[in-house]
Tab-separated table of C-alpha atoms in Angstrom:
chain	number	residue	atom	x	y	z
A	1	MET	CA	0.000	0.000	0.000
A	2	THR	CA	1.272	3.465	-0.866
A	3	THR	CA	1.843	6.118	1.766
A	4	SER	CA	0.052	9.443	1.803
A	5	GLU	CA	3.224	11.202	0.706
A	6	GLU	CA	3.687	8.783	-2.186
A	7	ARG	CA	0.139	9.478	-3.305
A	8	TYR	CA	0.763	13.213	-3.021
A	9	GLN	CA	3.854	12.937	-5.197
A	10	LYS	CA	1.907	10.899	-7.748
A	11	GLY	CA	-0.665	13.687	-7.772
A	12	ILE	CA	2.057	16.151	-8.667
A	13	GLU	CA	3.175	13.712	-11.379
A	14	THR	CA	-0.350	13.687	-12.859
A	15	ARG	CA	-0.595	17.458	-12.865
A	16	THR	CA	2.850	17.614	-14.443
A	17	LYS	CA	1.460	15.573	-17.330
A	18	PHE	CA	-1.466	17.986	-17.499
A	19	GLY	CA	0.994	20.861	-17.730
A	20	ALA	CA	3.215	19.227	-20.375
A	21	GLY	CA	6.193	18.944	-18.043
A	22	THR	CA	5.334	21.593	-15.474
A	23	PRO	CA	2.783	20.976	-12.692
A	24	ARG	CA	-0.444	22.564	-13.854
A	25	SER	CA	-1.181	25.691	-11.825
A	26	GLY	CA	-4.573	26.912	-10.704
A	27	TRP	CA	-4.645	25.640	-7.140
A	28	ALA	CA	-3.725	28.875	-5.353
A	29	THR	CA	-7.230	29.591	-4.043
A	30	GLU	CA	-7.887	25.997	-3.007
A	31	SER	CA	-4.556	25.644	-1.205
A	32	GLN	CA	-5.028	28.953	0.636
A	33	LEU	CA	-8.704	28.706	1.626
A	34	ALA	CA	-9.021	24.935	2.021
A	35	PRO	CA	-5.539	23.423	2.279
A	36	ASP	CA	-6.909	20.142	3.625
A	37	LEU	CA	-9.253	19.780	0.642
A	38	TYR	CA	-6.349	20.560	-1.676
A	39	ARG	CA	-4.309	17.786	-0.080
A	40	ILE	CA	-7.191	15.296	-0.268
A	41	ILE	CA	-7.760	16.094	-3.951
A	42	GLU	CA	-4.074	15.789	-4.696
A	43	GLU	CA	-3.779	12.409	-2.987
A	44	ALA	CA	-7.137	10.770	-3.716
A	45	LEU	CA	-7.980	12.114	-7.180
A	46	PHE	CA	-4.723	12.938	-8.954
A	47	GLY	CA	-2.459	10.648	-6.921
A	48	SER	CA	-4.744	7.618	-6.707
A	49	ILE	CA	-7.673	7.532	-9.143
A	50	TRP	CA	-5.817	9.024	-12.103
A	51	HIS	CA	-3.055	6.438	-11.526
A	52	ARG	CA	-5.289	3.388	-11.431
A	53	PRO	CA	-4.354	0.897	-14.178
A	54	GLY	CA	-7.917	0.061	-15.242
A	55	MET	CA	-8.196	2.904	-17.784
A	56	LYS	CA	-5.816	4.618	-20.146
A	57	ILE	CA	-5.119	8.194	-19.149
A	58	GLU	CA	-6.561	9.375	-22.483
A	59	HIS	CA	-9.866	7.657	-21.696
A	60	ARG	CA	-9.852	9.211	-18.232
A	61	GLU	CA	-9.561	12.643	-19.811
A	62	MET	CA	-12.328	11.901	-22.304
A	63	CYS	CA	-14.638	10.864	-19.463
A	64	THR	CA	-13.645	13.930	-17.457
A	65	LEU	CA	-14.443	16.249	-20.371
A	66	THR	CA	-17.766	14.467	-20.839
A	67	VAL	CA	-18.821	14.889	-17.204
A	68	LEU	CA	-17.751	18.537	-17.124
A	69	THR	CA	-19.703	19.184	-20.323
A	70	VAL	CA	-22.965	17.590	-19.209
A	71	LEU	CA	-22.694	19.396	-15.855
A	72	GLN	CA	-21.742	22.684	-17.584
A	73	LYS	CA	-18.603	23.373	-15.522
A	74	ASP	CA	-17.063	26.037	-17.745
A	75	ASN	CA	-13.883	26.829	-15.802
A	76	GLN	CA	-12.961	23.179	-15.514
A	77	ILE	CA	-13.830	22.530	-19.172
A	78	ARG	CA	-11.310	25.194	-20.125
A	79	ARG	CA	-8.653	23.694	-17.884
A	80	HIS	CA	-9.239	20.105	-18.996
A	81	THR	CA	-9.346	20.988	-22.686
A	82	GLY	CA	-5.797	22.224	-22.213
A	83	ASN	CA	-4.955	19.116	-20.198
A	84	ALA	CA	-6.304	16.906	-22.977
A	85	LEU	CA	-4.060	18.559	-25.542
A	86	ASN	CA	-1.049	18.122	-23.263
A	87	LEU	CA	-1.892	14.451	-22.778
A	88	GLY	CA	-1.821	13.938	-26.535
A	89	LEU	CA	-5.486	13.987	-27.491
A	90	LEU	CA	-5.998	15.488	-30.919
A	91	PRO	CA	-8.276	18.500	-31.355
A	92	GLU	CA	-10.532	16.297	-33.475
A	93	GLN	CA	-10.879	13.800	-30.601
A	94	ILE	CA	-11.663	16.541	-28.095
A	95	ILE	CA	-14.351	18.025	-30.328
A	96	GLU	CA	-15.743	14.556	-30.958
A	97	VAL	CA	-16.161	14.030	-27.203
A	98	PHE	CA	-18.219	17.219	-27.078
A	99	ILE	CA	-20.300	16.230	-30.110
A	100	HIS	CA	-21.002	12.861	-28.514
A	101	ALA	CA	-22.178	14.593	-25.323
A	102	ALA	CA	-24.818	16.638	-27.143
A	103	PHE	CA	-27.520	13.988	-26.897
A	104	TYR	CA	-26.961	13.689	-23.130
A	105	SER	CA	-26.436	17.271	-22.007
A	106	GLY	CA	-28.499	19.036	-24.640
A	107	VAL	CA	-27.256	21.230	-27.441
A	108	PRO	CA	-26.945	24.565	-25.543
A	109	SER	CA	-24.343	23.257	-23.106
A	110	VAL	CA	-22.310	21.687	-25.911
A	111	LEU	CA	-22.382	24.883	-27.975
A	112	ASN	CA	-21.048	26.680	-24.913
A	113	THR	CA	-18.326	24.036	-24.522
A	114	LEU	CA	-17.332	24.370	-28.176
A	115	GLU	CA	-16.859	28.120	-27.702
A	116	ILE	CA	-14.504	27.398	-24.806
A	117	ALA	CA	-12.572	24.854	-26.863
A	118	LYS	CA	-12.262	27.353	-29.710
A	119	GLU	CA	-10.713	29.874	-27.310
A	120	VAL	CA	-8.276	27.297	-25.917
A	121	PHE	CA	-7.220	26.238	-29.423
A	122	ALA	CA	-6.669	29.885	-30.370
A	123	GLU	CA	-4.579	30.506	-27.252
A	124	ARG	CA	-2.436	27.499	-28.206
A	125	GLY	CA	-2.079	28.659	-31.792
A	126	ILE	CA	-3.896	25.561	-33.048
A	127	ASP	CA	-5.392	26.090	-36.486
A	128	PHE	CA	-8.082	23.433	-36.341
A	129	THR	CA	-10.158	22.692	-39.416
A	130	PRO	CA	-12.916	20.251	-38.486
A	131	PRO	CA	-13.541	17.342	-40.835
A	132	ARG	CA	-16.949	17.299	-42.503
A	133	ILE	CA	-18.274	13.815	-41.778
A	134	PHE	CA	-22.019	14.271	-41.995
A	135	ASP	CA	-23.273	13.767	-45.540
A	136	PRO	CA	-26.406	15.879	-46.175
A	137	THR	CA	-27.026	14.018	-49.430
A	138	GLU	CA	-27.530	10.715	-47.603
A	139	THR	CA	-31.142	9.600	-47.476
A	140	PRO	CA	-32.933	9.348	-44.113
A	141	ASP	CA	-33.579	5.673	-44.888
A	142	ASP	CA	-29.848	4.968	-45.232
A	143	LEU	CA	-29.150	6.876	-42.036
A	144	PHE	CA	-31.864	4.921	-40.263
A	145	GLU	CA	-30.561	1.549	-41.427
A	146	ARG	CA	-27.062	2.413	-40.272
A	147	GLY	CA	-28.491	3.517	-36.938
A	148	VAL	CA	-30.392	0.260	-36.500
A	149	ALA	CA	-27.223	-1.695	-37.230
A	150	ARG	CA	-25.117	0.295	-34.768
A	151	ARG	CA	-27.745	0.076	-32.048
A	152	GLN	CA	-27.997	-3.687	-32.440
A	153	GLU	CA	-24.209	-3.986	-32.380
A	154	LEU	CA	-24.137	-2.231	-29.020
A	155	MET	CA	-27.447	-3.204	-27.436
A	156	GLY	CA	-28.197	-6.515	-29.117
A	157	GLU	CA	-31.427	-7.604	-30.772
A	158	PRO	CA	-34.589	-5.936	-29.420
A	159	SER	CA	-36.462	-8.033	-26.889
A	160	GLY	CA	-39.613	-9.627	-28.228
A	161	THR	CA	-41.354	-8.776	-24.960
A	162	ALA	CA	-40.563	-5.050	-25.077
A	163	LEU	CA	-43.604	-2.795	-25.269
A	164	GLY	CA	-43.763	-0.654	-28.397
A	165	PRO	CA	-44.653	3.022	-28.708
A	166	VAL	CA	-48.198	4.030	-27.830
A	167	THR	CA	-48.330	7.222	-29.876
A	168	GLN	CA	-47.400	8.199	-33.406
A	169	ALA	CA	-45.362	11.043	-31.940
A	170	GLU	CA	-43.110	8.552	-30.142
A	171	ARG	CA	-42.732	6.431	-33.274
A	172	GLU	CA	-41.540	9.493	-35.153
A	173	PHE	CA	-39.265	10.449	-32.247
A	174	ASN	CA	-37.729	6.957	-32.214
A	175	ARG	CA	-37.146	7.170	-35.941
A	176	LEU	CA	-35.405	10.544	-35.586
A	177	THR	CA	-33.119	9.431	-32.758
A	178	THR	CA	-32.248	6.234	-34.610
A	179	GLU	CA	-31.197	8.319	-37.604
A	180	TYR	CA	-29.146	10.984	-35.859
A	181	TYR	CA	-28.149	9.554	-32.470
A	182	TRP	CA	-27.335	6.015	-33.567
A	183	GLY	CA	-26.955	6.467	-37.316
A	184	SER	CA	-24.873	9.631	-37.281
A	185	VAL	CA	-23.177	10.355	-33.947
A	186	TRP	CA	-22.431	6.781	-32.887
A	187	ASN	CA	-20.945	6.070	-36.336
A	188	ARG	CA	-18.602	9.042	-36.507
A	189	PRO	CA	-14.912	8.081	-36.955
A	190	GLY	CA	-13.362	10.482	-34.416
A	191	LEU	CA	-13.762	8.068	-31.477
A	192	ASP	CA	-13.826	4.286	-31.455
A	193	LEU	CA	-16.860	2.421	-30.177
A	194	GLN	CA	-15.436	1.601	-26.757
A	195	SER	CA	-14.402	5.222	-26.186
A	196	ARG	CA	-17.936	6.359	-27.016
A	197	SER	CA	-19.334	3.751	-24.659
A	198	MET	CA	-17.126	4.914	-21.778
A	199	CYS	CA	-18.044	8.562	-22.386
A	200	THR	CA	-21.722	7.586	-22.408
A	201	LEU	CA	-21.377	5.708	-19.111
A	202	ALA	CA	-19.675	8.762	-17.596
A	203	ALA	CA	-22.403	11.125	-18.843
A	204	LEU	CA	-25.279	8.980	-17.603
A	205	THR	CA	-23.578	8.534	-14.229
A	206	ALA	CA	-23.130	12.274	-13.790
A	207	LEU	CA	-26.755	12.927	-14.756
A	208	GLY	CA	-28.124	10.120	-12.586
A	209	ARG	CA	-30.055	8.575	-15.493
A	210	HIS	CA	-30.393	5.031	-14.202
A	211	GLY	CA	-32.626	3.566	-16.922
A	212	PRO	CA	-30.347	4.410	-19.852
A	213	LEU	CA	-27.333	3.600	-17.682
A	214	ARG	CA	-28.541	0.027	-17.254
A	215	SER	CA	-28.915	-0.350	-21.012
A	216	HIS	CA	-25.486	1.091	-21.708
A	217	ILE	CA	-23.770	-1.073	-19.095
A	218	ARG	CA	-25.149	-4.096	-20.941
A	219	GLY	CA	-24.095	-2.494	-24.212
A	220	ALA	CA	-20.573	-1.931	-22.926
A	221	LEU	CA	-20.317	-5.628	-22.074
A	222	ASN	CA	-21.596	-6.514	-25.557
A	223	ILE	CA	-18.769	-4.621	-27.271
A	224	GLY	CA	-16.004	-6.087	-25.128
A	225	LEU	CA	-15.547	-3.755	-22.170
A	226	THR	CA	-14.812	-5.801	-19.070
A	227	GLN	CA	-16.623	-5.479	-15.766
A	228	GLU	CA	-13.461	-3.946	-14.297
A	229	GLN	CA	-13.264	-1.333	-17.065
A	230	ILE	CA	-16.911	-0.382	-16.605
A	231	VAL	CA	-16.544	0.072	-12.859
A	232	GLU	CA	-13.346	2.035	-13.439
A	233	VAL	CA	-15.339	4.607	-15.409
A	234	PHE	CA	-17.667	5.047	-12.451
A	235	ILE	CA	-14.780	5.327	-9.986
A	236	HIS	CA	-13.220	7.999	-12.166
A	237	THR	CA	-16.341	10.162	-12.089
A	238	THR	CA	-16.413	10.332	-8.270
A	239	PHE	CA	-14.647	13.642	-7.759
A	240	TYR	CA	-16.284	15.249	-10.810
A	241	CYS	CA	-19.966	14.479	-10.216
A	242	GLY	CA	-20.043	13.245	-6.633
A	243	LEU	CA	-19.697	10.027	-4.678
A	244	PRO	CA	-23.455	9.244	-4.485
A	245	PHE	CA	-23.727	9.225	-8.287
A	246	ALA	CA	-20.663	6.992	-8.703
A	247	ARG	CA	-21.811	4.648	-5.932
A	248	GLU	CA	-25.281	4.268	-7.472
A	249	ALA	CA	-23.747	3.493	-10.857
A	250	ILE	CA	-21.538	0.795	-9.331
A	251	ASP	CA	-24.516	-0.719	-7.525
A	252	ILE	CA	-26.487	-0.865	-10.790
A	253	ALA	CA	-23.508	-2.433	-12.569
A	254	ASN	CA	-23.191	-5.074	-9.847
A	255	GLU	CA	-26.850	-6.046	-10.327
A	256	ILE	CA	-26.243	-6.518	-14.051
A	257	PHE	CA	-22.989	-8.413	-13.509
A	258	ARG	CA	-24.733	-10.806	-11.105
A	259	GLU	CA	-27.635	-11.298	-13.529
A	260	SER	CA	-25.140	-12.115	-16.294
A	261	GLN	CA	-23.426	-14.629	-14.054
A	262	VAL	CA	-26.714	-16.363	-13.241
A	263	GLU	CA	-27.630	-16.518	-16.944
A	264	SER	CA	-24.238	-17.997	-17.838
A	265	ASP	CA	-24.579	-20.633	-15.104
């Protein structure tokens, strides 16, 4: 077991990576007004959680950016956009994380986040030209079929016992989300499928959306994420969205893991 001082030094190591070789500043207020909180954050978050082997550091940053976006934490979005660049994430990957978050946080918060990212890129002298992936000449039917395929890849075949829509409005809504959520966003090339799944788990944890979270935990298992990797996402969110949200997500995951074990037996 590591000592408190070893964890503290690892925290400095993490923030040094954030700062591209120099410990990232920005802790003056915290260390002056709440020095004990500063020490706890340094040891527990940056010195322990960020050093856990269950997730790549790039995935940890993607999940962090996702949580900060859906919770609309502007100051921290600015800081972690810079951190992401220093950790080696490409501008395209960072923007893709924000695009992916749009269906969870809502468009206004993502537009705000994109403005922040634009400012950070400009400050860094990054001349970013976004790739145009969406094809407006594609037919809605083609988009829908691709969405159905991607959804089934992640979620599996629809259950024959599932209740269908009651209203025509919901049928049309389901069609629209299949086209643009599954058919467009989930098929974009900027992030691989497992990265999108982890970002989704982080977003749903932070928002406390237990129904969709259950579905996406099962989906994560379907595409090859391990139980340990899934729980690691939830652990990582603790200091960004709160312990109760992370704990609830882990409890839900445990229910699903136990159900899967019973079915396999």
